[in-house]
XYZ file of C-alpha atoms in Angstrom:
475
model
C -23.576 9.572 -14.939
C -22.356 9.371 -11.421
C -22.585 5.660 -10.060
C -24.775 5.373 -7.588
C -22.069 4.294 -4.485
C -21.052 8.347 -5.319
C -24.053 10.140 -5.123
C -22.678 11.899 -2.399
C -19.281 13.072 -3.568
C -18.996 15.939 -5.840
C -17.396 13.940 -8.417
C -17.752 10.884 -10.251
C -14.711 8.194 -9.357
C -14.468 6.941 -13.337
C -15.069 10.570 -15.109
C -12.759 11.627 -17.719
C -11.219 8.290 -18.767
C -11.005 7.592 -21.808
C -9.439 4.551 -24.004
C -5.288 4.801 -24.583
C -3.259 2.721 -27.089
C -1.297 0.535 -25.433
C 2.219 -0.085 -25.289
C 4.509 -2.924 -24.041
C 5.534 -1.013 -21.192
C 1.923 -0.041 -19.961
C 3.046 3.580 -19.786
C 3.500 6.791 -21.796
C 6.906 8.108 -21.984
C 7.904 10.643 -19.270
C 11.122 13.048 -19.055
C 14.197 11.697 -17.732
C 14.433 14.250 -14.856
C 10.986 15.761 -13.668
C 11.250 19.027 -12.171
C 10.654 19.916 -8.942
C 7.848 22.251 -8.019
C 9.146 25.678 -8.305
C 10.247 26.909 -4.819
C 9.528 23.991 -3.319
C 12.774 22.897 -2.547
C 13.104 19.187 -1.336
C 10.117 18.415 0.947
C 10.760 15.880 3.607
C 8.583 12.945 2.673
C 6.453 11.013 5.656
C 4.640 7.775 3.554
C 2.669 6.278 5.849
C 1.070 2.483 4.829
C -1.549 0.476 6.689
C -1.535 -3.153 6.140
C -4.773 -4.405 4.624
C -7.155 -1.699 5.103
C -9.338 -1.706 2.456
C -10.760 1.321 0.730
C -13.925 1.334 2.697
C -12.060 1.435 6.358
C -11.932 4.829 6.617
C -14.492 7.681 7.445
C -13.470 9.644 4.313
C -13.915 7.149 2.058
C -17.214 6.254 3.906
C -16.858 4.305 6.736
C -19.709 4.999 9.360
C -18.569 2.645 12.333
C -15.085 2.737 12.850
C -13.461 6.127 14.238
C -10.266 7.372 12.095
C -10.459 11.186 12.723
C -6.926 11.689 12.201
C -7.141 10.626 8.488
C -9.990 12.046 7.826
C -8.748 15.283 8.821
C -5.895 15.197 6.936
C -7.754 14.606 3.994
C -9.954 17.339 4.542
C -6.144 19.344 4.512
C -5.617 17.532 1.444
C -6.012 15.365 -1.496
C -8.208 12.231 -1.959
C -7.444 10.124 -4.838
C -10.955 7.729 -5.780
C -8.866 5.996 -8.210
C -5.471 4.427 -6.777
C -4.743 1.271 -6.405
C -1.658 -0.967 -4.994
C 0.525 -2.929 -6.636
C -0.487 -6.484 -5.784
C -3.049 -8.239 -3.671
C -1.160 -9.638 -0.984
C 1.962 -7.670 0.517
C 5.289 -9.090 -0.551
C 4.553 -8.256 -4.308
C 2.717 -5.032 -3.591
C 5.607 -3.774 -1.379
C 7.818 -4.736 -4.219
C 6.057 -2.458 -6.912
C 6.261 0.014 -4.095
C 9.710 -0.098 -3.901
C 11.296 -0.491 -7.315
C 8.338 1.396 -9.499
C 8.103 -1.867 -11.387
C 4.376 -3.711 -11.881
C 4.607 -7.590 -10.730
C 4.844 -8.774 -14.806
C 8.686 -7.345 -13.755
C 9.083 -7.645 -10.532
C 11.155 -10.234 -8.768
C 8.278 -10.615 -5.694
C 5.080 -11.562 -7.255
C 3.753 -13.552 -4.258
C 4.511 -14.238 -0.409
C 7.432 -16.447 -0.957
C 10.729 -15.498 0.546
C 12.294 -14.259 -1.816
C 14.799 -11.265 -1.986
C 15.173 -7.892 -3.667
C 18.156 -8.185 -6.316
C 21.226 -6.381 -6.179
C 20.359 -4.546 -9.271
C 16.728 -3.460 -7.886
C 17.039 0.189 -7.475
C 14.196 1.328 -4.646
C 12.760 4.629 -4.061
C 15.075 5.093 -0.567
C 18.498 4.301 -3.008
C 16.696 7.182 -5.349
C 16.069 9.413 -2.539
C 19.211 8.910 -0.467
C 21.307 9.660 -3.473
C 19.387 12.725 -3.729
C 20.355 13.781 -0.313
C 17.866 12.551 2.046
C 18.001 10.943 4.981
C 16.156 7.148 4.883
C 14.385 5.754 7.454
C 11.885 2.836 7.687
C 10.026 1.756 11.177
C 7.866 -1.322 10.536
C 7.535 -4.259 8.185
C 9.758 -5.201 5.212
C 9.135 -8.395 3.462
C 11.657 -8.023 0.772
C 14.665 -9.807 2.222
C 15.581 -12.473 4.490
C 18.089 -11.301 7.718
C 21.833 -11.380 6.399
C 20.419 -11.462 2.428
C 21.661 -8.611 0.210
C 17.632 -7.793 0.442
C 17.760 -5.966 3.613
C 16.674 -2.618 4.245
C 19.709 -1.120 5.084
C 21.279 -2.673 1.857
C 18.517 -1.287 -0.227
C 18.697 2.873 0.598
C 17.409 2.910 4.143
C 19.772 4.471 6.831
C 17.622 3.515 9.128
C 15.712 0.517 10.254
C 13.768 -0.600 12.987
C 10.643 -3.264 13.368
C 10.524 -6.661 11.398
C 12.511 -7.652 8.278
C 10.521 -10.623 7.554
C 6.668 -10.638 7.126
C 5.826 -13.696 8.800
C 7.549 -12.396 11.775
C 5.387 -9.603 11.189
C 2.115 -11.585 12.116
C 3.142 -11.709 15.200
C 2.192 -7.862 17.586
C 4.143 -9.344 20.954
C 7.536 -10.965 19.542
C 10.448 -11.900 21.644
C 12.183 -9.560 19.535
C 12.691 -6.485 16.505
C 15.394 -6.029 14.329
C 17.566 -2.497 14.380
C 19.491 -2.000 11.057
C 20.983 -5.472 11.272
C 20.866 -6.610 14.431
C 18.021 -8.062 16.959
C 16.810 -6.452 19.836
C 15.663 -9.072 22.415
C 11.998 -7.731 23.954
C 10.356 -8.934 27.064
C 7.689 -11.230 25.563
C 7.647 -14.580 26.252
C 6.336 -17.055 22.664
C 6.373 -20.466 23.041
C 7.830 -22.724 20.417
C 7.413 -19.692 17.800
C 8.209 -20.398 14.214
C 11.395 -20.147 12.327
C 10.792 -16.290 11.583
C 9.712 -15.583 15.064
C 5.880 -15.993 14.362
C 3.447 -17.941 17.076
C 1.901 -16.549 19.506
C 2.653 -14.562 23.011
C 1.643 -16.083 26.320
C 3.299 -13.411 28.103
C 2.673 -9.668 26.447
C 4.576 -7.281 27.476
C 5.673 -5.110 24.551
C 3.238 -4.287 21.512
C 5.384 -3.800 18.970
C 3.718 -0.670 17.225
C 4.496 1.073 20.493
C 8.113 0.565 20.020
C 8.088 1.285 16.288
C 5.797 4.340 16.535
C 8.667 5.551 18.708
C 11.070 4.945 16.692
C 9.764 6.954 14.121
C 8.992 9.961 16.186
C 12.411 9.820 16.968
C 13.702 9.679 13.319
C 11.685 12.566 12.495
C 12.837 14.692 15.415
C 16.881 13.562 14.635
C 16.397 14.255 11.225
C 13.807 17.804 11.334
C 16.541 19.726 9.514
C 15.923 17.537 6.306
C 15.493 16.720 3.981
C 14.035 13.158 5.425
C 12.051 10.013 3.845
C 10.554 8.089 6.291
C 8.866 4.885 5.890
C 5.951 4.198 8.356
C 5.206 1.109 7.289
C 2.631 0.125 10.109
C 1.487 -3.621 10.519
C -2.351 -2.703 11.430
C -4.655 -3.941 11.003
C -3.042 -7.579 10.143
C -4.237 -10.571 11.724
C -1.400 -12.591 13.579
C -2.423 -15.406 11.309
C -0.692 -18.028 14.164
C -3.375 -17.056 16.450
C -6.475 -17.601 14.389
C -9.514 -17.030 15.303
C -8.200 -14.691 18.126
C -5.361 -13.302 15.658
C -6.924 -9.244 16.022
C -4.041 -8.759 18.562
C -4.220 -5.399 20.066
C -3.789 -4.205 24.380
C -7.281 -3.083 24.626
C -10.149 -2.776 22.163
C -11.008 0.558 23.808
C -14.312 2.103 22.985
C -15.246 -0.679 21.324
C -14.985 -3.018 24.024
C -18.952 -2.224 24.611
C -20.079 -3.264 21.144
C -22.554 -6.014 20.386
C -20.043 -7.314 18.039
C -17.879 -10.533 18.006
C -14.512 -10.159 19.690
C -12.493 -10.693 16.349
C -14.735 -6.951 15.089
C -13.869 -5.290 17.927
C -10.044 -5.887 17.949
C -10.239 -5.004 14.076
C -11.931 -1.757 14.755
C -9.678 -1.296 17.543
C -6.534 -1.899 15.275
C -8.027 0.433 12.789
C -8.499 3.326 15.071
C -5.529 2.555 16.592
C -3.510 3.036 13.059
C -5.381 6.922 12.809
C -3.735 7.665 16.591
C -0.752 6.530 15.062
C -1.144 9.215 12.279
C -2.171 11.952 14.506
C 1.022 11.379 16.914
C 2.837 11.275 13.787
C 1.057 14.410 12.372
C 1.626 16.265 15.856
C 5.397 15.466 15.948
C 5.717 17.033 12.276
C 3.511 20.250 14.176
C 5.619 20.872 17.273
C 8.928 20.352 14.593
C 7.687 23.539 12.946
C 7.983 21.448 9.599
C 4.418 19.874 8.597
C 4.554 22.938 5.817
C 7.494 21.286 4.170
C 6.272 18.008 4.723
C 4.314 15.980 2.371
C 2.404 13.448 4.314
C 0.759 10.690 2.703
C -1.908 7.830 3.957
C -2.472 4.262 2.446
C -2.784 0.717 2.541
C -0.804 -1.889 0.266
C -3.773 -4.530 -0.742
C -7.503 -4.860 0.396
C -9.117 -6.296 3.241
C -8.349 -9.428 4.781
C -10.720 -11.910 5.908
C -8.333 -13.832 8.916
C -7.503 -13.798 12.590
C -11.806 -14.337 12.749
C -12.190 -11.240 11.203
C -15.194 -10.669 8.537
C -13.815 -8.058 5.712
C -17.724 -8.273 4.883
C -18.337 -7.038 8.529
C -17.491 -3.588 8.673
C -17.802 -3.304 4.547
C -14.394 -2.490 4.492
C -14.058 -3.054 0.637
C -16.656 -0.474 0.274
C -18.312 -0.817 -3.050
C -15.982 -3.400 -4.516
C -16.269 -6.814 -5.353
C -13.127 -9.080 -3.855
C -10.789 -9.038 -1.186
C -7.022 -9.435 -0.127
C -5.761 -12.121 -2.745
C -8.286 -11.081 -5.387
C -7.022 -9.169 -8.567
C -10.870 -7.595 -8.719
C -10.997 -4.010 -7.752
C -11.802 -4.846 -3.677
C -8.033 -6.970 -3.467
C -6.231 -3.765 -5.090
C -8.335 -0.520 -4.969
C -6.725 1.708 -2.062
C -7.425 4.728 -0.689
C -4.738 7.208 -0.761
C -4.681 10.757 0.291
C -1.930 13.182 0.097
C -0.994 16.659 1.836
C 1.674 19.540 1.595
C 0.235 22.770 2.741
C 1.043 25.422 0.247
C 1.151 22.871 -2.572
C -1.781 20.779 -2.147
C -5.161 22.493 -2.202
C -7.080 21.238 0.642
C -10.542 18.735 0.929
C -9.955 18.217 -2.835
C -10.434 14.947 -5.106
C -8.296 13.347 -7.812
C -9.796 11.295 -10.701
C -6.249 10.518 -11.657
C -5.288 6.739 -12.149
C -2.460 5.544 -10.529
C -0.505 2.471 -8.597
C 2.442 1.465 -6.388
C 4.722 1.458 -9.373
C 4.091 5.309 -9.718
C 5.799 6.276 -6.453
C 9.264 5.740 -7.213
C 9.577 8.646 -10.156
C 7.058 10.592 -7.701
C 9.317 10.716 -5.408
C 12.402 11.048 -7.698
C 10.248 14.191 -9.453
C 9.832 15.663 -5.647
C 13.308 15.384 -4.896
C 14.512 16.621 -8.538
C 16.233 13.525 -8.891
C 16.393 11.213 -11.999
C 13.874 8.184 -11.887
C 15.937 4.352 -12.879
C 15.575 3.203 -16.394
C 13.285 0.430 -17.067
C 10.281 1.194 -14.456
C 6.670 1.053 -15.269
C 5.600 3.917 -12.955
C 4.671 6.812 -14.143
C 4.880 10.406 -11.763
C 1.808 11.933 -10.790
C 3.422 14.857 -9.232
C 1.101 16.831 -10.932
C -2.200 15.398 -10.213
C -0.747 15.784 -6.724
C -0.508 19.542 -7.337
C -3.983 19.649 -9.322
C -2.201 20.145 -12.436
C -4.512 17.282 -14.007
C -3.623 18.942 -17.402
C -0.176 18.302 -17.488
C -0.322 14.757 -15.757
C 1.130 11.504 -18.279
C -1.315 9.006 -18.363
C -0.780 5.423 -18.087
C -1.535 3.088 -21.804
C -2.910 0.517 -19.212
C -2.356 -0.885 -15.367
C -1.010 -4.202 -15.406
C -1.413 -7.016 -12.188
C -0.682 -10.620 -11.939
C -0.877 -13.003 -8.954
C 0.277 -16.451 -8.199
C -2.288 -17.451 -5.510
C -5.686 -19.001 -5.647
C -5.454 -20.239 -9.446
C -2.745 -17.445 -10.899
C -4.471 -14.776 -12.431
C -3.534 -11.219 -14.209
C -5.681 -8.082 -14.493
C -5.373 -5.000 -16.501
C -7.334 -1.477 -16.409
C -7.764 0.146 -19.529
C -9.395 2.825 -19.864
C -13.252 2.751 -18.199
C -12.352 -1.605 -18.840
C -11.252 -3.895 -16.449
C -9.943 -6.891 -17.836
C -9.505 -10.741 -15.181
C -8.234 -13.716 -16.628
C -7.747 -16.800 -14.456
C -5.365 -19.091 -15.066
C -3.021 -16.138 -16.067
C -1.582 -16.134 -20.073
C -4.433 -19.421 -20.889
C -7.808 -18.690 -19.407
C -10.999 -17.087 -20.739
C -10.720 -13.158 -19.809
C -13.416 -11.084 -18.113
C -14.346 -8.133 -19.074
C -15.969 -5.141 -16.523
C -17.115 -1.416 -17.277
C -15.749 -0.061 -14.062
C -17.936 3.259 -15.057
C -21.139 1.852 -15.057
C -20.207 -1.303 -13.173
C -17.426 -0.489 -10.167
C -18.470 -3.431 -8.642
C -17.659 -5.928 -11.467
C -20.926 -7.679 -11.155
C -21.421 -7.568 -15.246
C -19.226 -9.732 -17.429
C -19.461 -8.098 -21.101
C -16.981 -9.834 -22.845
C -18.795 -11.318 -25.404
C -20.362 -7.796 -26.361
C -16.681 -6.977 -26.879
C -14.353 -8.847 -28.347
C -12.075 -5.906 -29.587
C -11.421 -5.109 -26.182
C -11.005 -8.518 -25.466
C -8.141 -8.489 -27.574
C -6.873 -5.508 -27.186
C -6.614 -6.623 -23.413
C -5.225 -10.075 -24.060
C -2.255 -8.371 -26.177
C -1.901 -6.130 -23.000
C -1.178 -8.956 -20.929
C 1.246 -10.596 -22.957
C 3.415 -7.607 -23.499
C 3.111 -6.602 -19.921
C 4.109 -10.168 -18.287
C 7.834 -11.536 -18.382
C 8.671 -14.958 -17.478
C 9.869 -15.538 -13.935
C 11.874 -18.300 -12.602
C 10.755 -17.716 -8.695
C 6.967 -17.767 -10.355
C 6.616 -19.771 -13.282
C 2.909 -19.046 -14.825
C 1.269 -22.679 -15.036
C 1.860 -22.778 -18.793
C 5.435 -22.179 -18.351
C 5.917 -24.898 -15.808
């Protein structure tokens, strides 16, 4: 049966699942060297990430009072998964699983501490550039402080431009951006800003996604012979979080400005239609390159909706039919949209049912490029549920989170279950049927204890002990 919250889509989000044995991994085995499509060649990549949009911010996935044509459109050229989700609920850790195609029971980032990529962390841009490509990332890091071995440019980027560190990233007027290694003073004025560069602007001169929109136009256009990977890692719509309640920094709120809605809605709508210009200049640049056939484009966000700078996530219903927000391991703090497109490859306005995370990108991209994926990952490709070969697509055993805010807590999806326990490794587990109950409203663990079990034994295998973030029992 369709849930209700789908009515109007030609598909149901949670058809076809079915139960998988798990293993300790959370994955199904997958070759060592996926092909590339036949005749495809090595597509230039363009991955594009908001920062905490959540799955209802977007007219294609049902947002009514916000304007995003841009993405819409290229999801009507494309693919929309109804079924992807990021790798953590908060950006450091998500970013991380992003990178290095491991889930946060592995990762070295599993909250938003500063701490640094390892030396032996092999990211998707290290994959790609040994593959031939050309690396570039405009925007926000978070992985590694300035002069750490956690840098961009020490972790497969060629290119860099926009803010290493994420606090610095709060902040839309700095006094300055980093290129590669090196900052690049700009004209606004922050009094007494933090040790990162955060506070806030009294004089604004330069909006930083200006200059870093520009900057990737301009890696595109030096690098249209390809093949390229570039990074758009966008900060909107984040709040400067120094600035709260006013933190929904943004030069105008433009069409909005006329609104019957508090100032901190406004600049959030603003920032949000803002982002979709950003994709169509990006979009047009690929156009008047002659290349957006051999580009794959893709669109999504890297945890769920935030509730700061005075904003309301409630407002808008930017978490669309899902309980939970930024920080929450229910499906609202982690379900993303995501939509794909290569003309020629990817059959346009279509849906995927497929399940998939942040830790799947990095052998997605190694299976686009033809390149081998690192040993010991927990992503899986889903090259071909890109392609709508559904039938030939490895399935996960189980998705695997864990979170060291607000209590600790892990989550796993199995199957049509959804498993929350909080405090992580100790505490009682919840149990949802995402089919009949998307919104986790329903806690049916007692009807089940098998896959209570089977769920707990999940989360054991899945988590390894960290010494940045010890679970409470292992304090």
């Amino acid at each position: 049966m369709t849930p209700p919250w789908l009515k109007h889509r030609s598909i149901s989000l949670f058809a076809g699942l079915s139960l998988a044995a798990a293993g300790a991994s959370g994955q199904t085995a997958a070759p060592a060297t996926p092909p590339n499509p036949a005749g495809a060649g090595k597509p230039n990549i363009l991955f594009i990430l908001a920062d905490d949009s959540g799955y209802g911010d977007f007219g294609c996935y049902g947002q009514h009072n916000i304007q995003t044509p841009n993405v819409d459109r290229l999801a009507a050229q494309g693919v929309r998964f109804l079924q992807f989700y990021a790798g953590a609920p908060v950006c450091a850790p998500s970013r991380n699983t992003l990178m290095t195609g491991q889930h946060t029971g592995h990762t070295e980032i599993r909250g938003n501490a500063k701490v640094n990529l390892r030396p032996d962390d092999v990211t998707v841009a290290e994959v790609l550039k040994q593959a031939g490509y050309a690396t570039g990332l405009v925007g926000k890091w978070g992985l590694g402080s300035e002069g750490s071995n956690g840098t961009p440019n020490k972790k497969g980027f060629d290119f860099f431009y926009g803010y290493v560190d994420q606090t610095h990233a709060h902040n839309y007027y700095p006094t300055f951006l980093v290129r590669n290694e090196t900052r690049e003073p700009l004209r606004n004025v922050v009094p007494n800003p933090g040790p990162y560069g955060q506070g806030v602007a009294t004089e604004k001169v330069d909006y930083s996604d200006d200059l870093i929109l520009a900057e990737g136009l301009k890696f595109m256009e030096q690098h249209k012979n390809g093949p390229f990977y570039l990074f758009y890692s966008s900060t909107l719509p984040h709040a400067n979080d120094e600035a709260r309640p006013n933190g929904m920094e943004i030069p105008s709120y433009g069409d909005y400005a006329k609104m019957d809605w508090p100032d901190a809605e406004k600049g959030f709508a603003a920032m949000t239609t803002r982002f979709d210009d950003d994709v169509g200049k990006l979009l047009a640049k690929l156009k008047e390159l002659g290349i957006e056939n051999n580009t794959l484009v893709i669109v999504t966000s890297d945890n769920g909706p935030h509730a700061e700078g005075g904003h309301d996530a409630t407002f808008f219903n930017s978490g669309g039919p899902f309980r939970g927000i930024k920080r929450d391991v229910y499906e609202g703090g982690i379900h993303e949209p995501f939509i794909a497109r290569w003309p020629g490859h990817i059959a346009p306005n279509s849906l995927s049912n497929q399940v998939a995370y942040f830790p799947d990108w990095l052998p997605t991209a190694a299976a686009l490029a033809g390149a081998p994926a690192p040993p010991k990952i927990d992503g899986l490709s889903f090259l071909p549920a890109l392609l709508g070969d559904e039938k030939d697509q490895p399935q996960h055993d189980f998705l695997y989170w864990e979170f060291f805010e607000n209590g600790t807590s892990q989550a796993v999806r199995l199957g049509d279950w959804k498993g929350v326990r909080t405090p992580m490794l100790t505490g009682p587990i919840q149990l949802y049927n995402l089919n009949s109950d998307p919104g986790e409203l329903h806690d049916v663990a007692a009807a089940h204890p098998d896959i209570v079990a089977k769920i707990a034994a999940d989360m054991a295998a899945a988590h390894a002990p960290s010494r940045e973030f010890p679970a409470p029992s292992e304090q």
